[in-house]
Coordinates of C-alpha atoms and ligand atoms in Angstrom, one line a residue:
Chain A
M144 CA 114.4 98.8 101.9
F145 CA 114.6 96.5 104.9
D146 CA 117.7 94.6 105.8
S147 CA 117.0 90.9 105.5
L148 CA 117.0 88.8 108.7
T149 CA 120.2 87.3 107.6
D150 CA 121.9 90.7 107.1
R151 CA 120.6 91.9 110.4
L152 CA 121.8 88.9 112.4
S153 CA 125.1 88.9 110.7
G154 CA 125.4 92.5 111.5
I155 CA 124.9 91.9 115.2
F156 CA 127.1 88.9 115.3
T157 CA 129.9 90.8 113.6
Q158 CA 129.7 93.3 116.4
L159 CA 129.6 90.5 119.0
R160 CA 132.6 88.8 117.5
G161 CA 134.8 91.6 118.5
K162 CA 134.0 91.1 122.2
G163 CA 135.1 88.5 124.7
R164 CA 131.9 87.7 126.5
L165 CA 128.3 88.7 126.6
S166 CA 127.1 91.2 129.2
E167 CA 123.5 91.5 130.1
A168 CA 123.5 94.6 128.0
D169 CA 124.9 92.7 125.1
I170 CA 122.2 90.1 125.4
D171 CA 119.5 92.8 125.5
A172 CA 121.0 94.5 122.4
T173 CA 121.2 91.2 120.6
A174 CA 117.7 90.3 121.5
R175 CA 116.4 93.7 120.3
E176 CA 118.1 93.3 117.0
I177 CA 116.8 89.8 116.6
R178 CA 113.3 91.0 117.4
L179 CA 113.5 93.7 114.8
A180 CA 114.8 91.4 112.2
L181 CA 112.1 88.8 112.9
L182 CA 109.4 91.4 112.7
E183 CA 110.8 92.7 109.4
A184 CA 110.7 89.1 108.3
D185 CA 107.0 89.0 109.1
V186 CA 107.3 86.6 111.9
A187 CA 104.1 87.0 114.0
L188 CA 104.5 89.1 117.1
P189 CA 103.5 86.4 119.7
V190 CA 105.9 84.0 118.0
V191 CA 108.7 86.6 118.1
K192 CA 108.1 87.2 121.8
E193 CA 108.4 83.6 122.6
F194 CA 111.4 83.1 120.4
I195 CA 113.2 86.0 122.1
R196 CA 112.4 84.7 125.5
N197 CA 114.0 81.4 124.6
I198 CA 117.0 83.0 123.1
K199 CA 117.6 85.3 126.0
E200 CA 117.3 82.5 128.5
R201 CA 119.8 80.4 126.7
A202 CA 122.1 83.3 126.0
R203 CA 122.4 83.9 129.8
G204 CA 123.1 80.3 130.4
A205 CA 126.4 78.5 131.0
E206 CA 126.7 77.4 127.4
V207 CA 127.3 80.9 126.4
S208 CA 129.3 82.3 129.3
Q209 CA 131.6 79.3 129.2
A210 CA 132.0 79.3 125.4
L211 CA 135.3 80.3 123.9
N212 CA 133.5 82.5 121.5
P213 CA 130.2 83.7 123.0
A214 CA 129.0 85.3 119.7
Q215 CA 129.5 82.1 117.8
Q216 CA 127.5 80.4 120.5
V217 CA 124.6 82.9 120.2
I218 CA 124.6 82.2 116.4
K219 CA 124.4 78.5 117.1
I220 CA 121.6 79.0 119.6
V221 CA 119.5 81.2 117.2
H222 CA 120.1 78.6 114.5
E223 CA 119.1 75.8 116.7
E224 CA 115.9 77.6 117.8
L225 CA 115.0 78.3 114.3
V226 CA 115.4 74.7 113.2
A227 CA 113.5 73.6 116.2
T228 CA 110.6 75.9 115.4
L229 CA 110.7 75.1 111.7
G230 CA 110.3 71.4 112.5
G231 CA 113.7 69.8 113.0
E232 CA 113.3 67.3 110.3
E233 CA 111.4 66.5 107.1
R234 CA 108.4 64.3 107.0
R235 CA 107.0 62.2 104.1
L236 CA 103.5 62.1 102.9
N237 CA 101.2 59.7 104.7
F238 CA 100.0 57.0 102.3
A239 CA 96.9 55.0 103.1
K240 CA 97.3 51.3 103.7
Q241 CA 94.2 50.8 101.6
P242 CA 94.4 53.0 98.5
P243 CA 93.4 55.5 97.5
T244 CA 95.4 58.0 99.6
V245 CA 93.4 61.2 99.9
I246 CA 95.1 64.5 100.0
M247 CA 92.9 67.6 100.6
L248 CA 94.2 71.1 99.9
A249 CA 93.0 74.0 101.8
G250 CA 93.9 77.7 102.3
L251 CA 93.1 81.3 101.7
Q252 CA 92.0 82.7 98.3
G253 CA 94.9 82.8 95.8
A254 CA 97.4 81.0 98.0
G255 CA 98.4 78.5 95.3
K256 CA 96.2 75.5 95.9
T257 CA 95.2 74.7 92.3
T258 CA 98.7 75.1 91.0
L259 CA 99.9 72.9 93.8
A260 CA 97.4 70.2 92.9
G261 CA 99.2 70.1 89.5
K262 CA 102.6 70.1 91.0
L263 CA 101.8 67.3 93.5
G264 CA 100.1 65.3 90.7
R265 CA 103.2 65.6 88.5
W266 CA 105.5 64.8 91.3
L267 CA 103.6 61.7 92.4
R268 CA 103.2 60.5 88.9
Q269 CA 107.0 60.6 88.6
Q270 CA 107.2 58.3 91.5
N271 CA 105.0 55.8 89.7
H272 CA 101.8 56.8 91.5
T273 CA 98.5 57.2 89.6
P274 CA 97.1 60.4 91.0
L275 CA 93.7 61.9 90.3
L276 CA 92.9 65.6 90.7
V277 CA 89.5 66.5 91.9
A278 CA 87.8 69.8 91.0
A279 CA 86.0 70.6 94.2
D280 CA 86.3 74.4 93.8
L281 CA 82.9 75.1 92.1
Q282 CA 82.9 78.7 93.2
R283 CA 85.8 80.8 91.8
P284 CA 85.2 81.7 88.2
N285 CA 86.7 79.0 86.0
A286 CA 88.6 77.2 88.7
V287 CA 87.4 73.9 87.1
N288 CA 88.9 74.9 83.7
Q289 CA 92.1 76.0 85.5
L290 CA 92.5 72.6 87.2
Q291 CA 91.7 70.8 83.9
I292 CA 94.5 72.6 82.1
V293 CA 96.9 72.1 85.0
G294 CA 96.0 68.4 85.1
E295 CA 96.6 68.1 81.3
R296 CA 100.0 69.8 81.7
A297 CA 100.9 67.4 84.6
G298 CA 99.7 64.4 82.6
V299 CA 97.2 63.6 85.4
E300 CA 93.5 62.8 85.1
V301 CA 91.1 65.4 86.4
Y302 CA 87.8 64.4 87.9
A303 CA 85.4 67.3 87.2
P304 CA 81.8 66.1 87.0
E305 CA 80.4 69.6 87.6
P306 CA 81.1 72.8 85.6
G307 CA 81.6 75.1 88.6
N308 CA 81.0 78.8 88.5
G309 CA 78.4 78.3 91.2
V310 CA 77.0 75.1 89.8
G311 CA 77.5 71.8 91.6
D312 CA 78.0 70.6 95.2
P313 CA 81.7 70.4 96.1
V314 CA 81.0 68.0 99.0
Q315 CA 79.3 65.6 96.7
V316 CA 82.0 65.9 94.1
A317 CA 84.6 65.2 96.7
K318 CA 82.7 62.2 98.0
D319 CA 82.1 60.7 94.5
S320 CA 85.7 61.2 93.6
I321 CA 86.8 58.5 96.0
E322 CA 84.5 56.0 94.4
H323 CA 85.7 57.1 91.0
A324 CA 89.3 56.7 92.0
K325 CA 88.7 53.2 93.2
R326 CA 86.8 52.4 90.0
V327 CA 89.6 53.6 87.7
Q328 CA 92.4 52.5 90.1
R329 CA 94.0 55.8 91.0
D330 CA 96.1 55.4 94.1
V331 CA 96.2 59.1 95.2
V332 CA 93.3 61.5 95.2
I333 CA 94.2 65.2 95.4
I334 CA 91.2 67.4 96.2
D335 CA 91.4 71.1 95.1
T336 CA 89.1 73.2 97.2
A337 CA 87.9 76.8 96.9
G338 CA 89.9 79.5 98.7
R339 CA 88.2 80.6 101.9
L340 CA 88.7 83.0 104.8
G341 CA 89.2 81.7 108.3
I342 CA 86.3 83.7 109.5
D343 CA 83.9 82.6 106.8
A344 CA 81.9 80.1 109.0
E345 CA 79.9 78.7 106.1
M346 CA 82.9 78.0 103.9
M347 CA 84.8 76.5 106.8
A348 CA 81.9 74.2 107.5
Q349 CA 82.0 73.2 103.8
A350 CA 85.7 72.4 104.1
A351 CA 85.0 70.3 107.2
A352 CA 82.2 68.5 105.3
I353 CA 84.6 67.7 102.4
R354 CA 87.0 66.4 105.0
D355 CA 84.3 64.3 106.7
V356 CA 83.1 62.6 103.5
T357 CA 86.6 61.9 102.2
D358 CA 88.5 61.0 105.4
P359 CA 91.8 62.5 104.1
D360 CA 95.2 61.0 104.9
E361 CA 96.6 64.5 104.6
V362 CA 95.0 67.9 104.8
L363 CA 97.6 70.3 103.4
F364 CA 97.3 73.9 104.3
V365 CA 98.7 76.1 101.5
I366 CA 100.0 79.4 102.6
D367 CA 101.6 82.3 100.7
A368 CA 105.1 83.1 101.8
M369 CA 104.3 86.8 101.5
I370 CA 101.7 86.7 104.3
G371 CA 102.3 88.9 107.2
Q372 CA 101.0 88.9 110.8
D373 CA 97.6 87.4 109.8
A374 CA 99.4 84.0 109.4
V375 CA 98.6 83.2 113.0
A376 CA 94.9 83.9 112.9
T377 CA 94.5 82.2 109.6
A378 CA 96.5 79.1 110.6
E379 CA 94.5 78.9 113.8
A380 CA 91.2 79.1 111.9
F381 CA 92.2 76.3 109.5
R382 CA 93.6 74.2 112.3
D383 CA 90.4 74.5 114.2
G384 CA 88.0 74.5 111.3
V385 CA 89.4 71.7 109.1
G386 CA 92.4 70.3 110.8
I387 CA 95.8 70.5 109.2
S388 CA 98.3 67.7 108.9
G389 CA 100.9 69.5 106.9
V390 CA 101.8 72.9 105.5
V391 CA 102.9 74.0 102.0
L392 CA 104.7 77.3 101.7
S393 CA 104.0 78.8 98.3
K394 CA 105.6 81.6 96.2
L395 CA 109.0 81.0 97.9
D396 CA 110.5 82.2 94.6
G397 CA 109.7 85.7 95.7
D398 CA 111.8 88.0 97.9
A399 CA 109.5 87.9 100.9
R400 CA 111.3 87.0 104.0
G401 CA 108.9 84.2 104.7
G402 CA 108.8 84.6 108.5
A403 CA 105.3 83.2 108.3
A404 CA 106.9 79.8 108.1
L405 CA 107.9 80.1 111.7
S406 CA 104.4 81.3 112.8
V407 CA 102.5 78.6 111.0
R408 CA 104.8 75.9 112.2
Q409 CA 104.4 77.2 115.8
V410 CA 100.6 77.6 115.6
T411 CA 99.7 74.3 113.8
G412 CA 102.4 72.1 115.3
Q413 CA 102.4 70.5 111.9
P414 CA 105.4 70.2 109.6
I415 CA 106.0 72.3 106.6
M416 CA 106.2 69.6 104.0
F417 CA 106.6 71.2 100.6
A418 CA 107.9 74.4 99.1
S419 CA 106.2 75.8 96.0
T420 CA 108.8 77.9 94.1
G421 CA 107.2 79.2 90.9
E422 CA 104.3 79.1 88.5
K423 CA 105.5 76.1 86.5
L424 CA 104.6 72.6 87.6
E425 CA 108.2 71.6 88.2
D426 CA 108.8 74.5 90.6
F427 CA 108.3 72.4 93.6
D428 CA 110.3 70.7 96.2
V429 CA 110.0 69.1 99.6
F430 CA 110.7 71.5 102.4
Y431 CA 113.9 71.3 104.4
P432 CA 113.7 73.0 107.8
E433 CA 117.5 72.9 108.1
R434 CA 117.9 74.7 104.8
M435 CA 115.3 77.2 105.6
A436 CA 116.9 78.0 109.0
S437 CA 120.3 78.2 107.3
R438 CA 118.9 80.4 104.6
I439 CA 117.4 82.7 107.2
L440 CA 120.7 83.0 109.0
G441 CA 122.8 83.2 105.7
M442 CA 124.8 80.1 106.6
Chain B
L122 CA 103.2 115.7 135.5
S123 CA 102.4 114.9 131.9
S124 CA 102.2 111.4 130.5
D125 CA 102.9 109.5 133.7
K126 CA 99.5 108.0 133.6
L127 CA 100.3 106.4 130.3
D128 CA 102.4 103.5 131.5
A129 CA 104.8 101.2 129.7
D130 CA 102.0 98.6 129.1
T131 CA 99.8 101.1 127.4
W132 CA 102.6 102.1 125.0
E133 CA 103.5 98.5 124.4
E134 CA 99.9 97.7 123.6
I135 CA 99.8 100.5 121.1
E136 CA 103.0 99.4 119.5
D137 CA 101.8 95.8 119.4
S138 CA 98.5 96.8 117.8
L139 CA 100.4 98.4 114.9
L140 CA 102.9 95.7 114.5
T141 CA 100.2 92.9 114.4
A142 CA 98.4 94.9 111.8
D143 CA 101.5 94.8 109.5
V144 CA 102.2 98.5 109.7
G145 CA 105.8 97.4 110.1
I146 CA 108.5 98.2 112.6
E147 CA 109.8 101.4 110.9
A148 CA 106.5 103.2 110.5
T149 CA 105.3 101.9 113.9
T150 CA 108.4 103.2 115.6
Q151 CA 108.1 106.6 114.0
I152 CA 104.4 106.9 114.7
V153 CA 104.8 105.9 118.3
E154 CA 107.7 108.3 118.8
H155 CA 105.7 111.2 117.4
L156 CA 102.8 110.2 119.6
R157 CA 105.0 110.2 122.7
E158 CA 106.2 113.7 121.9
R159 CA 102.7 115.0 121.4
T160 CA 101.3 113.4 124.6
K161 CA 104.1 115.1 126.5
V162 CA 103.3 118.4 125.0
L163 CA 99.6 118.0 125.5
G164 CA 99.8 116.3 128.8
T165 CA 97.6 113.5 127.7
R166 CA 96.6 111.2 130.5
S167 CA 94.0 108.7 129.4
A168 CA 94.4 105.7 127.2
G169 CA 91.2 106.7 125.5
E170 CA 92.5 110.1 124.5
L171 CA 95.7 108.4 123.4
R172 CA 93.8 106.0 121.2
S173 CA 92.0 108.8 119.4
M174 CA 95.3 110.7 118.9
L175 CA 96.7 107.5 117.4
A176 CA 93.8 107.1 115.1
D177 CA 94.2 110.7 113.9
E178 CA 97.9 110.1 113.4
L179 CA 97.2 107.0 111.2
V180 CA 94.5 108.8 109.2
D181 CA 97.1 111.5 108.5
A182 CA 99.7 109.0 107.6
L183 CA 97.2 107.6 105.0
G184 CA 97.1 111.0 103.2
A185 CA 93.6 112.0 104.5
D186 CA 92.8 114.4 101.8
M187 CA 94.2 112.7 98.7
D188 CA 92.2 112.3 95.6
R189 CA 91.0 108.7 95.4
S190 CA 88.8 108.8 92.4
L191 CA 89.6 106.6 89.4
A192 CA 90.5 108.3 86.1
T193 CA 87.9 106.4 84.1
T194 CA 86.3 109.3 82.1
P195 CA 86.9 108.8 78.4
H196 CA 88.9 111.2 76.2
P197 CA 87.2 112.9 73.2
E198 CA 88.7 110.4 70.7
R199 CA 89.5 107.4 72.8
P200 CA 88.5 105.5 76.0
A201 CA 90.1 105.9 79.4
V202 CA 92.6 103.1 80.0
T203 CA 93.2 101.4 83.3
L204 CA 96.0 98.9 83.7
V205 CA 95.7 96.4 86.6
V206 CA 98.9 94.9 88.0
G207 CA 100.3 93.0 90.9
V208 CA 101.8 89.8 92.3
N209 CA 100.3 86.3 91.8
G210 CA 96.9 85.7 93.3
S211 CA 96.3 89.2 94.8
G212 CA 92.9 89.6 93.1
K213 CA 93.6 91.5 89.9
T214 CA 91.1 89.6 87.7
T215 CA 88.4 89.9 90.3
T216 CA 89.1 93.6 90.7
C217 CA 88.8 94.1 87.0
G218 CA 85.4 92.5 87.1
K219 CA 84.3 94.5 90.1
I220 CA 85.4 97.9 88.6
A221 CA 83.6 97.0 85.4
R222 CA 80.5 96.3 87.4
V223 CA 80.6 99.7 89.1
L224 CA 81.2 101.5 85.8
V225 CA 78.5 99.6 83.9
A226 CA 76.0 100.3 86.7
D227 CA 77.0 103.9 86.3
G228 CA 75.8 103.7 82.7
R229 CA 79.3 103.5 81.2
S230 CA 80.5 101.0 78.5
V231 CA 83.4 98.9 79.5
L232 CA 85.8 96.6 77.6
L233 CA 88.0 94.1 79.3
G234 CA 91.4 93.2 77.9
A235 CA 92.7 89.8 78.8
A236 CA 96.4 90.3 78.8
D237 CA 97.1 87.5 81.2
T238 CA 98.0 85.0 78.5
F239 CA 100.1 82.9 80.9
R240 CA 98.1 81.4 83.7
A241 CA 95.8 78.5 83.1
A242 CA 92.3 79.7 82.3
A243 CA 93.0 83.3 83.3
V244 CA 91.4 84.5 80.0
D245 CA 88.3 82.4 80.7
Q246 CA 88.1 83.7 84.2
L247 CA 88.1 87.3 83.0
A248 CA 85.6 86.5 80.2
T249 CA 83.3 85.0 82.8
W250 CA 83.5 88.3 84.7
G251 CA 82.8 90.2 81.5
E252 CA 79.6 88.1 80.9
R253 CA 78.6 88.6 84.5
V254 CA 78.8 92.4 84.5
G255 CA 78.0 93.1 80.8
A256 CA 81.3 93.9 79.3
E257 CA 83.0 92.6 76.1
T258 CA 86.3 90.8 76.7
V259 CA 89.0 91.0 74.1
R260 CA 90.9 87.7 74.3
A261 CA 93.7 85.9 72.5
P262 CA 95.0 82.4 72.6
E263 CA 97.2 81.4 75.5
G264 CA 100.8 82.1 75.0
R265 CA 100.2 85.2 72.8
D266 CA 102.3 88.3 73.5
P267 CA 100.4 90.1 76.3
A268 CA 101.4 93.5 75.0
A269 CA 99.8 92.7 71.7
V270 CA 96.6 91.7 73.3
A271 CA 96.5 94.8 75.4
Y272 CA 97.2 96.9 72.4
D273 CA 94.4 95.1 70.5
A274 CA 92.0 95.6 73.4
V275 CA 92.5 99.4 73.4
Q276 CA 92.3 99.4 69.6
R277 CA 88.9 97.6 69.8
G278 CA 87.8 100.0 72.5
I279 CA 88.5 102.9 70.3
E280 CA 86.6 101.3 67.4
T281 CA 83.6 100.4 69.4
K282 CA 83.8 103.8 71.3
V283 CA 83.6 102.3 74.8
D284 CA 84.2 104.6 77.7
T285 CA 86.7 102.6 79.6
V286 CA 89.1 99.8 78.8
L287 CA 90.3 97.7 81.8
I288 CA 93.4 95.6 81.1
D289 CA 94.0 92.6 83.3
T290 CA 97.6 91.4 83.5
A291 CA 99.3 88.2 84.6
G292 CA 100.4 88.0 88.2
R293 CA 104.2 88.4 88.6
L294 CA 106.5 88.6 91.6
Q295 CA 108.4 91.9 91.6
N296 CA 111.8 90.2 91.8
K297 CA 111.3 88.5 88.4
V298 CA 113.2 90.9 86.2
G299 CA 112.0 89.3 82.9
L300 CA 108.4 89.4 83.9
M301 CA 108.6 93.0 85.1
D302 CA 110.2 94.0 81.8
E303 CA 107.3 92.3 80.0
L304 CA 104.9 94.4 82.1
G305 CA 106.8 97.6 81.2
K306 CA 106.4 96.6 77.6
V307 CA 102.7 96.1 77.9
K308 CA 102.3 99.6 79.2
R309 CA 104.6 101.1 76.5
V310 CA 102.8 99.3 73.7
V311 CA 99.3 100.3 75.0
E312 CA 100.5 103.9 75.2
K313 CA 101.0 104.0 71.4
H314 CA 97.2 104.7 71.6
G315 CA 97.8 107.5 74.2
P316 CA 98.7 107.6 77.9
V317 CA 97.3 105.0 80.4
D318 CA 95.0 106.9 82.7
E319 CA 95.2 104.7 85.7
T320 CA 97.6 102.0 86.8
L321 CA 96.2 100.1 89.8
L322 CA 98.4 97.9 92.0
V323 CA 96.3 95.2 93.5
L324 CA 97.7 94.4 97.0
D325 CA 96.4 91.5 99.1
A326 CA 95.6 92.7 102.7
T327 CA 97.2 89.6 104.1
T328 CA 100.6 90.7 102.7
G329 CA 103.3 91.5 105.2
Q330 CA 106.3 93.7 104.7
N331 CA 106.9 92.5 101.2
G332 CA 104.0 94.7 100.2
L333 CA 106.2 97.7 100.3
A334 CA 108.7 96.1 98.0
Q335 CA 105.8 95.3 95.7
A336 CA 104.7 98.9 95.6
Q337 CA 108.2 100.1 95.1
V338 CA 109.2 97.9 92.2
F339 CA 105.8 98.0 90.4
T340 CA 105.8 101.8 90.6
E341 CA 109.3 102.0 89.2
V342 CA 108.2 99.9 86.2
V343 CA 104.7 101.1 85.4
N344 CA 104.2 104.2 87.7
V345 CA 101.4 103.0 89.9
T346 CA 98.7 105.6 90.5
G347 CA 96.6 103.8 93.1
V348 CA 96.4 100.8 95.3
V349 CA 93.4 98.4 95.5
L350 CA 93.6 96.6 98.8
T351 CA 91.8 93.3 98.5
K352 CA 90.6 90.6 100.9
L353 CA 90.0 93.1 103.6
D354 CA 86.9 91.1 104.5
G355 CA 89.2 88.6 106.3
T356 CA 91.1 89.0 109.6
A357 CA 94.1 90.8 108.0
K358 CA 94.3 94.5 108.7
G359 CA 96.3 95.6 105.6
G360 CA 98.5 97.9 107.6
I361 CA 101.3 97.8 105.0
V362 CA 99.4 100.4 103.0
I363 CA 100.4 102.9 105.7
A364 CA 104.1 102.3 104.9
V365 CA 103.3 102.4 101.2
Q366 CA 101.5 105.8 101.5
R367 CA 104.3 107.2 103.7
K368 CA 107.2 106.1 101.6
L369 CA 105.8 106.3 98.1
G370 CA 102.8 108.6 98.4
I371 CA 100.6 106.1 96.5
P372 CA 97.0 106.4 97.7
V373 CA 94.7 103.4 98.3
K374 CA 91.7 104.0 96.1
L375 CA 89.5 100.9 96.5
V376 CA 89.1 98.0 98.9
G377 CA 88.1 94.5 98.1
L378 CA 85.6 93.0 100.5
G379 CA 84.7 89.7 99.1
E380 CA 84.5 87.5 95.9
G381 CA 81.2 88.8 94.6
P382 CA 80.8 91.5 91.9
D383 CA 79.6 94.1 94.4
D384 CA 82.2 93.4 97.1
M385 CA 84.2 96.5 96.6
A386 CA 84.2 100.0 98.2
P387 CA 86.0 103.3 98.0
F388 CA 88.8 103.5 100.5
D389 CA 87.8 105.4 103.6
P390 CA 90.9 106.1 105.8
R391 CA 88.9 106.7 108.9
Q392 CA 87.0 103.5 108.6
F393 CA 90.2 101.6 107.7
V394 CA 92.0 102.9 110.8
D395 CA 89.0 102.1 113.1
A396 CA 89.1 98.5 111.8
L397 CA 92.9 98.4 112.1
L398 CA 92.8 99.5 115.8
G399 CA 89.7 97.4 116.7
E400 CA 87.0 98.7 118.9
P401 CA 87.9 101.9 120.8
A402 CA 89.4 101.0 124.1
G403 CA 87.3 101.8 127.2
T404 CA 84.0 102.1 125.5
S405 CA 82.4 99.1 127.1
Ligands
LIG584 N1 105.6 82.8 91.6 C1 104.8 81.9 92.1 N2 103.5 81.9 91.7 C2 102.7 80.9 92.2 C3 103.2 79.9 93.0 N3 102.1 79.0 93.3 C4 101.1 79.5 92.6 N4 101.4 80.7 92.0 C5 100.5 81.6 91.2 O1 99.7 82.2 92.2 C6 98.4 82.5 91.6 C7 97.3 81.8 92.3 O2 97.5 80.4 92.3 P1 96.3 79.4 92.3 O3 96.9 78.0 92.3 O4 95.3 79.7 91.4 O5 95.8 79.7 93.8 P2 94.5 79.1 94.5 O6 94.9 78.9 96.0 O7 94.1 77.9 93.8 O8 93.5 80.3 94.3 P3 91.9 80.3 94.6 O9 91.4 79.0 94.0 O10 91.4 81.5 93.9 O11 91.8 80.3 96.1 C8 98.5 82.0 90.1 O12 98.9 83.1 89.3 C9 99.6 81.0 90.2 O13 100.3 80.8 89.0 C10 104.6 79.9 93.4 O14 105.1 79.0 94.1 N5 105.3 80.9 92.9
LIG585 N1 87.7 87.2 100.2 C1 88.1 87.8 99.1 N2 88.6 87.1 98.1 C2 89.0 87.8 97.0 C3 88.9 89.2 96.9 N3 89.4 89.6 95.7 C4 89.8 88.4 95.1 N4 89.5 87.4 95.9 C5 89.7 86.0 95.6 O1 91.1 85.8 95.5 C6 91.4 84.7 94.5 C7 92.4 85.3 93.5 O2 91.7 86.3 92.8 P1 92.1 86.6 91.3 O3 91.3 87.8 90.9 O4 92.1 85.4 90.5 O5 93.6 87.1 91.5 P2 94.7 87.5 90.4 O6 95.5 88.5 91.0 O7 94.0 87.8 89.1 O8 95.5 86.1 90.3 P3 96.6 85.7 89.2 O9 96.0 86.3 87.9 O10 96.6 84.3 89.2 O11 97.8 86.4 89.6 C8 90.1 84.3 93.9 O12 89.7 83.2 94.7 C9 89.2 85.5 94.2 O13 87.8 85.1 94.3 C10 88.5 90.0 98.1 O14 88.4 91.2 98.1 N5 88.1 89.2 99.2
LIG586 K1 90.0 93.0 108.0
LIG587 MG1 92.2 77.4 93.1
LIG588 MG1 94.3 87.0 87.2

């Protein structure tokens, strides 16, 4: 089994703690270990390279050589860089001045979009919003039924005018859902879309069309915390194909290192807003970059 | 004299190509080390030669001559049973549908057992696949004990004399002890009818290093006999299966190449490696 990033970094820092100051060789050794740990944590290689460059530069600087405890200082730097990459601070959902607020969900197949729709619906309802879930995945077998069940559990209305399983136009459904929401006075519209690959031009065009007809206040990109190096290509494809305003990291209840969080944050420039942490609707929280960085470092 | 022509950049490129394909740092380091030794011995000079040596190395690492056929041939008194397992959303239900499709097209009779009684509409999803490909689906109400449903499915398969029973199970993350115990029970209960013939772990090609932990834990619990690598139609390379093959000796048997019923193919190591490494360098 791989050591976790935390173990790995603590391991290095324990070694460093025994020394007085950092030599160039110390810095290289530290950088190598951090690189290994980040790769084992599934941080994408280009992101690792840039991260290491920053760390090395700062480790050579005055702040380290003049520190009473250089090792402590390196830990601080790594932590700071992680927090900076992960976003620095939390952001709240953008709500429309003129309701309904429109939230579109997008991501790869099986990432956790439909489940998230239910979670968001439940969470917003608890805050006295009146959300509406929209069944705009008319492709995956029984995606519509799945959303209906999820909506029922969340106590949230589901707009599902088409049966799905290949029948119905998702763009039209998305468009009509806004009118429907106004009619029945729902203040947040959450659009569940089909899973799609970044390189599927036709499906990405469909996502862009859904975006164009609904003018969403948020396009949330849902990504599985288990994803590896492909996080970069996928995030780029969704960023360029649909546009992303925020990220949701799913399946964080697993034991994946979740290094993709760093990659996606870096590539999209958009905040990770929520953490999905289980199959049940209440397994959901806002995302705290501070906590994630501290968790990575075992602090 | 020997590998001087292969400069540091060439080696870094090789390492990077493996790392960005999710082969993982441990397997990558070992493969590159081995390659370095061989290039020294052989006096390899060109990057092109090096690439083809690397490709051979990877094909070897994938267990080039392993048996990748599925054990779906029925026994004299009962059907062959395949259990499909994996983490959430990896493609298990879709894979059940696709395998059923291949078998039915081959003139075999197939029965689907809907033992995912947990996820919303999972049973309906499998039943839709059953209708699509011409297979009966044994289903039970949501919340029913999955082991009981799986048992009933095989029972029904014996009674109706089908050739193969495919059992779809709920997605579960391998660190959830309770859910893994439940899966172990599904298998034990099904095996009251006789041994399960094939246990397929469905692994999403986008998965990073966690894929190895998935394979490790699932195989401890239900003795995985083959991997189905799904979503290989995307940009992900699926390199984690190299680590899975090296560490656990579990062969990839099938690849998923899309969401449609025919989007599945037998795993071909050479083709997989070529896709992983991209176009051969220096061919333009
Ligand atoms: N453990 C865990 N499972 C999750 C989480 N989020 C979703 N899932 C599960 O992951 C699987 C896929 O979730 P869905 O919500 O159907 O994913 P999707 O993105 O809508 O999938 P497609 O519509 O097929 O693209 C289901 O089994 C969910 O129960 C999570 O945070 N943790
Ligand atoms: N592009 C692509 N999508 C796939 C492939 N296999 C499955 N999918 C899609 O991935 C999503 C999840 O597939 P499912 O078969 O529902 O996965 P599962 O493992 O049964 O999911 P749970 O039961 O929720 O754990 C669906 O949208 C499928 O259409 C594949 O090979 N390529
Ligand atoms: K691919
Ligand atoms: Mg969905
Ligand atoms: Mg399923």
